[in-house]
């Protein structure tokens, strides 16, 4: 089926659009997958019992600590993930656009990789404090009742450095996630979902040892206080041997595959929806009535057409429905 019309959705270099779409994507990704993230953190703890498998860890958390225990600390993710992802995608799009113009699109893979690396530096600088608070709230017998109490206690007891003790490890861990992007520079939900899932799975497995060390650095458990990556690695090795560096790898892979796909698909959908609304609101089609209609329906066509395209890949959408989706998208923009 032909979705060429849909691929011509407007692109934008609007800073606010990228930040808004990025913030929505970040919150969606982390909130949807948060219970599994809590399980992963608990599995990586050096002193927690009953954390051999995902099912065992989750069952123990719920039975001993309550049904809501797996989502404790989610507010820290909302406070951190929104601004962090907003900064990530705004930085990524700005640098990618600038480099693409300088190189005239001759080295897009390098351009995308460099853009992602720089964006990761910004993202991790914003998100690292929230990550510290989140992981301390996720630990067994956490003494903190909420996000702000935890943040105040950590700052008073350990200073500002506590919030960035794992920054270098976090950056090294996140760099592989910049490898899989959409080189065609077109809106393609299947491409973004597949690329995000593949990048998430491969990078999650490869960087699990760094993630385990990051958990040690962020949580500072009584028997495993560490100030750097090597010291944290030493604690892991002494506590659990070489296999300890891969504790929680299953939960991490299961988390990152859909999380990365959710993040990129949500971002691209809202980016193009917001870009389309911005064009319509400025009357660039030359007809005020049509522009108003575009604003009213600007979000629905990208979301509906994205769903149809994903379903069409599995053969569940007849050609007539696909053609109707493409026509609706064209009418909305005309």
GROMACS .gro file of N, CA and C in nm, residues 132-264:
model
  399
  132UNK      N    1   1.896   0.907   4.087
  132UNK     CA    2   1.946   0.875   4.222
  132UNK      C    3   1.830   0.863   4.320
  133UNK      N    4   1.743   0.962   4.319
  133UNK     CA    5   1.628   0.961   4.411
  133UNK      C    6   1.538   0.841   4.382
  134UNK      N    7   1.511   0.816   4.254
  134UNK     CA    8   1.424   0.706   4.215
  134UNK      C    9   1.477   0.572   4.265
  135UNK      N   10   1.606   0.547   4.244
  135UNK     CA   11   1.662   0.417   4.283
  135UNK      C   12   1.669   0.400   4.434
  136UNK      N   13   1.689   0.507   4.507
  136UNK     CA   14   1.690   0.494   4.653
  136UNK      C   15   1.550   0.465   4.706
  137UNK      N   16   1.449   0.517   4.639
  137UNK     CA   17   1.312   0.486   4.679
  137UNK      C   18   1.272   0.344   4.640
  138UNK      N   19   1.336   0.289   4.539
  138UNK     CA   20   1.303   0.154   4.493
  138UNK      C   21   1.366   0.044   4.578
  139UNK      N   22   1.466   0.076   4.658
  139UNK     CA   23   1.539  -0.026   4.732
  139UNK      C   24   1.455  -0.086   4.845
  140UNK      N   25   1.491  -0.208   4.885
  140UNK     CA   26   1.425  -0.274   4.996
  140UNK      C   27   1.446  -0.196   5.124
  141UNK      N   28   1.338  -0.178   5.201
  141UNK     CA   29   1.342  -0.106   5.329
  141UNK      C   30   1.393   0.037   5.314
  142UNK      N   31   1.355   0.101   5.206
  142UNK     CA   32   1.394   0.241   5.187
  142UNK      C   33   1.335   0.326   5.299
  143UNK      N   34   1.416   0.410   5.364
  143UNK     CA   35   1.366   0.487   5.478
  143UNK      C   36   1.290   0.613   5.439
  144UNK      N   37   1.284   0.643   5.311
  144UNK     CA   38   1.225   0.770   5.266
  144UNK      C   39   1.076   0.753   5.234
  145UNK      N   40   0.999   0.855   5.272
  145UNK     CA   41   0.855   0.850   5.248
  145UNK      C   42   0.815   0.912   5.115
  146UNK      N   43   0.903   0.990   5.056
  146UNK     CA   44   0.869   1.055   4.931
  146UNK      C   45   0.992   1.111   4.861
  147UNK      N   46   0.968   1.168   4.743
  147UNK     CA   47   1.076   1.217   4.658
  147UNK      C   48   1.151   1.331   4.724
  148UNK      N   49   1.079   1.431   4.775
  148UNK     CA   50   1.146   1.548   4.830
  148UNK      C   51   1.220   1.516   4.959
  149UNK      N   52   1.164   1.431   5.042
  149UNK     CA   53   1.235   1.389   5.163
  149UNK      C   54   1.365   1.319   5.128
  150UNK      N   55   1.360   1.232   5.029
  150UNK     CA   56   1.479   1.161   4.986
  150UNK      C   57   1.583   1.258   4.932
  151UNK      N   58   1.541   1.351   4.846
  151UNK     CA   59   1.634   1.446   4.786
  151UNK      C   60   1.701   1.534   4.893
  152UNK      N   61   1.622   1.582   4.989
  152UNK     CA   62   1.678   1.666   5.096
  152UNK      C   63   1.778   1.588   5.179
  153UNK      N   64   1.743   1.465   5.215
  153UNK     CA   65   1.831   1.384   5.299
  153UNK      C   66   1.962   1.354   5.227
  154UNK      N   67   1.954   1.318   5.100
  154UNK     CA   68   2.076   1.288   5.025
  154UNK      C   69   2.164   1.411   5.014
  155UNK      N   70   2.103   1.526   4.988
  155UNK     CA   71   2.182   1.649   4.974
  155UNK      C   72   2.250   1.687   5.106
  156UNK      N   73   2.175   1.678   5.216
  156UNK     CA   74   2.233   1.716   5.344
  156UNK      C   75   2.341   1.619   5.390
  157UNK      N   76   2.322   1.491   5.363
  157UNK     CA   77   2.417   1.390   5.411
  157UNK      C   78   2.538   1.373   5.320
  158UNK      N   79   2.519   1.388   5.189
  158UNK     CA   80   2.627   1.357   5.095
  158UNK      C   81   2.665   1.471   5.002
  159UNK      N   82   2.587   1.579   5.004
  159UNK     CA   83   2.619   1.693   4.920
  159UNK      C   84   2.573   1.675   4.776
  160UNK      N   85   2.599   1.779   4.696
  160UNK     CA   86   2.557   1.778   4.557
  160UNK      C   87   2.622   1.666   4.477
  161UNK      N   88   2.743   1.628   4.515
  161UNK     CA   89   2.815   1.524   4.442
  161UNK      C   90   2.737   1.392   4.437
  162UNK      N   91   2.656   1.366   4.537
  162UNK     CA   92   2.581   1.241   4.541
  162UNK      C   93   2.489   1.226   4.421
  163UNK      N   94   2.440   1.337   4.369
  163UNK     CA   95   2.346   1.331   4.257
  163UNK      C   96   2.417   1.310   4.123
  164UNK      N   97   2.550   1.324   4.122
  164UNK     CA   98   2.624   1.308   3.997
  164UNK      C   99   2.739   1.209   4.011
  165UNK      N  100   2.736   1.129   4.115
  165UNK     CA  101   2.840   1.029   4.136
  165UNK      C  102   2.845   0.928   4.022
  166UNK      N  103   2.730   0.899   3.963
  166UNK     CA  104   2.723   0.798   3.858
  166UNK      C  105   2.712   0.860   3.718
  167UNK      N  106   2.738   0.991   3.706
  167UNK     CA  107   2.717   1.058   3.577
  167UNK      C  108   2.804   0.999   3.466
  168UNK      N  109   2.931   0.978   3.492
  168UNK     CA  110   3.020   0.922   3.391
  168UNK      C  111   2.976   0.783   3.348
  169UNK      N  112   2.935   0.702   3.444
  169UNK     CA  113   2.886   0.567   3.413
  169UNK      C  114   2.758   0.574   3.332
  170UNK      N  115   2.671   0.666   3.368
  170UNK     CA  116   2.544   0.681   3.296
  170UNK      C  117   2.568   0.722   3.150
  171UNK      N  118   2.661   0.814   3.128
  171UNK     CA  119   2.691   0.858   2.991
  171UNK      C  120   2.747   0.743   2.910
  172UNK      N  121   2.843   0.670   2.967
  172UNK     CA  122   2.903   0.557   2.895
  172UNK      C  123   2.799   0.451   2.863
  173UNK      N  124   2.699   0.438   2.949
  173UNK     CA  125   2.596   0.337   2.930
  173UNK      C  126   2.495   0.379   2.823
  174UNK      N  127   2.470   0.508   2.809
  174UNK     CA  128   2.366   0.555   2.718
  174UNK      C  129   2.413   0.577   2.575
  175UNK      N  130   2.544   0.586   2.554
  175UNK     CA  131   2.595   0.612   2.419
  175UNK      C  132   2.549   0.508   2.318
  176UNK      N  133   2.549   0.377   2.348
  176UNK     CA  134   2.505   0.280   2.247
  176UNK      C  135   2.362   0.300   2.198
  177UNK      N  136   2.278   0.367   2.277
  177UNK     CA  137   2.139   0.385   2.236
  177UNK      C  138   2.124   0.484   2.121
  178UNK      N  139   2.230   0.555   2.087
  178UNK     CA  140   2.221   0.652   1.978
  178UNK      C  141   2.247   0.590   1.842
  179UNK      N  142   2.273   0.459   1.837
  179UNK     CA  143   2.316   0.396   1.712
  179UNK      C  144   2.203   0.374   1.613
  180UNK      N  145   2.084   0.344   1.659
  180UNK     CA  146   1.975   0.306   1.566
  180UNK      C  147   1.874   0.417   1.552
  181UNK      N  148   1.876   0.484   1.439
  181UNK     CA  149   1.782   0.590   1.410
  181UNK      C  150   1.724   0.565   1.271
  182UNK      N  151   1.646   0.658   1.223
  182UNK     CA  152   1.582   0.641   1.092
  182UNK      C  153   1.659   0.722   0.988
  183UNK      N  154   1.751   0.663   0.912
  183UNK     CA  155   1.833   0.738   0.819
  183UNK      C  156   1.757   0.798   0.703
  184UNK      N  157   1.633   0.753   0.678
  184UNK     CA  158   1.557   0.805   0.565
  184UNK      C  159   1.497   0.943   0.592
  185UNK      N  160   1.503   0.989   0.717
  185UNK     CA  161   1.449   1.118   0.756
  185UNK      C  162   1.300   1.130   0.724
  186UNK      N  163   1.225   1.018   0.732
  186UNK     CA  164   1.082   1.018   0.705
  186UNK      C  165   1.008   0.963   0.825
  187UNK      N  166   0.883   1.004   0.839
  187UNK     CA  167   0.803   0.952   0.950
  187UNK      C  168   0.758   0.811   0.915
  188UNK      N  169   0.808   0.714   0.986
  188UNK     CA  170   0.773   0.574   0.961
  188UNK      C  171   0.759   0.504   1.095
  189UNK      N  172   0.635   0.487   1.145
  189UNK     CA  173   0.618   0.427   1.278
  189UNK      C  174   0.682   0.290   1.291
  190UNK      N  175   0.673   0.208   1.186
  190UNK     CA  176   0.734   0.075   1.194
  190UNK      C  177   0.885   0.085   1.207
  191UNK      N  178   0.944   0.177   1.130
  191UNK     CA  179   1.090   0.192   1.136
  191UNK      C  180   1.133   0.238   1.274
  192UNK      N  181   1.063   0.337   1.330
  192UNK     CA  182   1.100   0.389   1.463
  192UNK      C  183   1.076   0.285   1.572
  193UNK      N  184   0.967   0.211   1.563
  193UNK     CA  185   0.940   0.109   1.664
  193UNK      C  186   1.042  -0.003   1.657
  194UNK      N  187   1.070  -0.050   1.534
  194UNK     CA  188   1.166  -0.159   1.518
  194UNK      C  189   1.307  -0.116   1.555
  195UNK      N  190   1.347   0.003   1.509
  195UNK     CA  191   1.482   0.051   1.541
  195UNK      C  192   1.498   0.074   1.690
  196UNK      N  193   1.393   0.132   1.751
  196UNK     CA  194   1.400   0.156   1.895
  196UNK      C  195   1.409   0.027   1.974
  197UNK      N  196   1.329  -0.072   1.935
  197UNK     CA  197   1.330  -0.200   2.006
  197UNK      C  198   1.462  -0.273   1.988
  198UNK      N  199   1.515  -0.274   1.866
  198UNK     CA  200   1.642  -0.342   1.840
  198UNK      C  201   1.756  -0.275   1.913
  199UNK      N  202   1.761  -0.143   1.905
  199UNK     CA  203   1.867  -0.070   1.975
  199UNK      C  204   1.856  -0.091   2.126
  200UNK      N  205   1.731  -0.088   2.175
  200UNK     CA  206   1.710  -0.106   2.318
  200UNK      C  207   1.757  -0.241   2.367
  201UNK      N  208   1.723  -0.348   2.293
  201UNK     CA  209   1.759  -0.483   2.336
  201UNK      C  210   1.910  -0.504   2.334
  202UNK      N  211   1.974  -0.468   2.224
  202UNK     CA  212   2.118  -0.490   2.211
  202UNK      C  213   2.198  -0.406   2.311
  203UNK      N  214   2.162  -0.279   2.319
  203UNK     CA  215   2.237  -0.191   2.409
  203UNK      C  216   2.212  -0.227   2.555
  204UNK      N  217   2.089  -0.270   2.587
  204UNK     CA  218   2.059  -0.308   2.726
  204UNK      C  219   2.143  -0.425   2.771
  205UNK      N  220   2.153  -0.527   2.686
  205UNK     CA  221   2.232  -0.645   2.722
  205UNK      C  222   2.380  -0.609   2.734
  206UNK      N  223   2.430  -0.529   2.640
  206UNK     CA  224   2.573  -0.498   2.638
  206UNK      C  225   2.615  -0.408   2.754
  207UNK      N  226   2.525  -0.324   2.800
  207UNK     CA  227   2.562  -0.226   2.903
  207UNK      C  228   2.512  -0.264   3.042
  208UNK      N  229   2.461  -0.385   3.060
  208UNK     CA  230   2.415  -0.427   3.192
  208UNK      C  231   2.522  -0.417   3.300
  209UNK      N  232   2.648  -0.457   3.274
  209UNK     CA  233   2.750  -0.440   3.378
  209UNK      C  234   2.763  -0.296   3.426
  210UNK      N  235   2.756  -0.200   3.334
  210UNK     CA  236   2.762  -0.060   3.373
  210UNK      C  237   2.638  -0.021   3.453
  211UNK      N  238   2.524  -0.077   3.416
  211UNK     CA  239   2.400  -0.045   3.486
  211UNK      C  240   2.403  -0.098   3.630
  212UNK      N  241   2.460  -0.216   3.649
  212UNK     CA  242   2.474  -0.272   3.784
  212UNK      C  243   2.563  -0.180   3.868
  213UNK      N  244   2.674  -0.136   3.811
  213UNK     CA  245   2.764  -0.045   3.884
  213UNK      C  246   2.697   0.088   3.912
  214UNK      N  247   2.617   0.135   3.818
  214UNK     CA  248   2.544   0.260   3.838
  214UNK      C  249   2.447   0.248   3.955
  215UNK      N  250   2.381   0.134   3.966
  215UNK     CA  251   2.289   0.112   4.079
  215UNK      C  252   2.365   0.116   4.211
  216UNK      N  253   2.483   0.056   4.215
  216UNK     CA  254   2.565   0.060   4.338
  216UNK      C  255   2.603   0.203   4.371
  217UNK      N  256   2.642   0.282   4.270
  217UNK     CA  257   2.682   0.421   4.293
  217UNK      C  258   2.564   0.507   4.338
  218UNK      N  259   2.447   0.481   4.284
  218UNK     CA  260   2.330   0.564   4.317
  218UNK      C  261   2.271   0.531   4.453
  219UNK      N  262   2.270   0.403   4.488
  219UNK     CA  263   2.202   0.361   4.611
  219UNK      C  264   2.290   0.369   4.735
  220UNK      N  265   2.422   0.353   4.720
  220UNK     CA  266   2.515   0.363   4.833
  220UNK      C  267   2.469   0.279   4.951
  221UNK      N  268   2.444   0.151   4.925
  221UNK     CA  269   2.404   0.063   5.034
  221UNK      C  270   2.514   0.054   5.139
  222UNK      N  271   2.475   0.025   5.263
  222UNK     CA  272   2.567   0.032   5.376
  222UNK      C  273   2.695  -0.047   5.354
  223UNK      N  274   2.686  -0.166   5.297
  223UNK     CA  275   2.802  -0.251   5.279
  223UNK      C  276   2.871  -0.229   5.145
  224UNK      N  277   2.822  -0.133   5.067
  224UNK     CA  278   2.878  -0.116   4.932
  224UNK      C  279   2.885   0.031   4.894
  225UNK      N  280   2.945   0.112   4.978
  225UNK     CA  281   2.961   0.253   4.945
  225UNK      C  282   3.077   0.270   4.849
  226UNK      N  283   3.053   0.344   4.742
  226UNK     CA  284   3.154   0.359   4.638
  226UNK      C  285   3.150   0.501   4.583
  227UNK      N  286   3.268   0.551   4.543
  227UNK     CA  287   3.277   0.686   4.487
  227UNK      C  288   3.310   0.686   4.338
  228UNK      N  289   3.332   0.571   4.280
  228UNK     CA  290   3.366   0.566   4.139
  228UNK      C  291   3.333   0.432   4.079
  229UNK      N  292   3.346   0.423   3.947
  229UNK     CA  293   3.309   0.303   3.874
  229UNK      C  294   3.392   0.182   3.917
  230UNK      N  295   3.522   0.198   3.930
  230UNK     CA  296   3.608   0.085   3.966
  230UNK      C  297   3.576   0.034   4.106
  231UNK      N  298   3.551   0.125   4.197
  231UNK     CA  299   3.517   0.085   4.333
  231UNK      C  300   3.384   0.011   4.336
  232UNK      N  301   3.287   0.061   4.260
  232UNK     CA  302   3.157  -0.007   4.252
  232UNK      C  303   3.172  -0.145   4.190
  233UNK      N  304   3.254  -0.156   4.085
  233UNK     CA  305   3.277  -0.286   4.021
  233UNK      C  306   3.340  -0.384   4.120
  234UNK      N  307   3.429  -0.334   4.205
  234UNK     CA  308   3.491  -0.420   4.307
  234UNK      C  309   3.388  -0.475   4.404
  235UNK      N  310   3.294  -0.392   4.446
  235UNK     CA  311   3.188  -0.439   4.536
  235UNK      C  312   3.104  -0.547   4.470
  236UNK      N  313   3.070  -0.527   4.343
  236UNK     CA  314   2.988  -0.625   4.271
  236UNK      C  315   3.063  -0.757   4.259
  237UNK      N  316   3.190  -0.750   4.225
  237UNK     CA  317   3.270  -0.871   4.207
  237UNK      C  318   3.284  -0.949   4.337
  238UNK      N  319   3.307  -0.879   4.446
  238UNK     CA  320   3.322  -0.947   4.575
  238UNK      C  321   3.190  -1.005   4.625
  239UNK      N  322   3.081  -0.939   4.595
  239UNK     CA  323   2.951  -0.984   4.647
  239UNK      C  324   2.893  -1.100   4.566
  240UNK      N  325   2.907  -1.094   4.435
  240UNK     CA  326   2.837  -1.193   4.351
  240UNK      C  327   2.924  -1.258   4.244
  241UNK      N  328   3.052  -1.226   4.239
  241UNK     CA  329   3.137  -1.285   4.137
  241UNK      C  330   3.113  -1.223   4.000
  242UNK      N  331   3.176  -1.277   3.895
  242UNK     CA  332   3.161  -1.220   3.760
  242UNK      C  333   3.017  -1.214   3.711
  243UNK      N  334   2.936  -1.314   3.748
  243UNK     CA  335   2.797  -1.315   3.703
  243UNK      C  336   2.715  -1.203   3.766
  244UNK      N  337   2.766  -1.145   3.873
  244UNK     CA  338   2.695  -1.035   3.938
  244UNK      C  339   2.679  -0.914   3.848
  245UNK      N  340   2.769  -0.900   3.748
  245UNK     CA  341   2.760  -0.787   3.656
  245UNK      C  342   2.642  -0.800   3.559
  246UNK      N  343   2.578  -0.916   3.558
  246UNK     CA  344   2.465  -0.935   3.467
  246UNK      C  345   2.336  -0.963   3.544
  247UNK      N  346   2.333  -0.926   3.671
  247UNK     CA  347   2.210  -0.938   3.748
  247UNK      C  348   2.106  -0.842   3.692
  248UNK      N  349   1.988  -0.893   3.670
  248UNK     CA  350   1.882  -0.808   3.616
  248UNK      C  351   1.886  -0.789   3.466
  249UNK      N  352   1.970  -0.866   3.395
  249UNK     CA  353   1.982  -0.845   3.250
  249UNK      C  354   1.851  -0.875   3.178
  250UNK      N  355   1.777  -0.979   3.224
  250UNK     CA  356   1.649  -1.010   3.159
  250UNK      C  357   1.550  -0.896   3.177
  251UNK      N  358   1.540  -0.844   3.298
  251UNK     CA  359   1.448  -0.733   3.323
  251UNK      C  360   1.489  -0.609   3.246
  252UNK      N  361   1.619  -0.588   3.235
  252UNK     CA  362   1.669  -0.470   3.163
  252UNK      C  363   1.637  -0.479   3.014
  253UNK      N  364   1.656  -0.596   2.954
  253UNK     CA  365   1.626  -0.614   2.812
  253UNK      C  366   1.476  -0.601   2.788
  254UNK      N  367   1.396  -0.667   2.873
  254UNK     CA  368   1.251  -0.660   2.859
  254UNK      C  369   1.199  -0.517   2.879
  255UNK      N  370   1.268  -0.441   2.963
  255UNK     CA  371   1.230  -0.301   2.985
  255UNK      C  372   1.265  -0.216   2.863
  256UNK      N  373   1.387  -0.230   2.816
  256UNK     CA  374   1.437  -0.137   2.715
  256UNK      C  375   1.379  -0.161   2.576
  257UNK      N  376   1.345  -0.284   2.542
  257UNK     CA  377   1.291  -0.309   2.408
  257UNK      C  378   1.163  -0.227   2.382
  258UNK      N  379   1.059  -0.244   2.462
  258UNK     CA  380   0.940  -0.162   2.437
  258UNK      C  381   0.959  -0.017   2.477
  259UNK      N  382   1.043   0.009   2.578
  259UNK     CA  383   1.061   0.147   2.624
  259UNK      C  384   1.120   0.234   2.515
  260UNK      N  385   1.225   0.185   2.450
  260UNK     CA  386   1.287   0.263   2.343
  260UNK      C  387   1.191   0.282   2.227
  261UNK      N  388   1.117   0.176   2.194
  261UNK     CA  389   1.020   0.186   2.085
  261UNK      C  390   0.909   0.284   2.120
  262UNK      N  391   0.857   0.277   2.244
  262UNK     CA  392   0.754   0.370   2.290
  262UNK      C  393   0.803   0.513   2.283
  263UNK      N  394   0.927   0.535   2.328
  263UNK     CA  395   0.982   0.669   2.333
  263UNK      C  396   0.992   0.730   2.194
  264UNK      N  397   1.056   0.658   2.101
  264UNK     CA  398   1.076   0.714   1.967
  264UNK      C  399   0.945   0.725   1.891
   0.00000   0.00000   0.00000
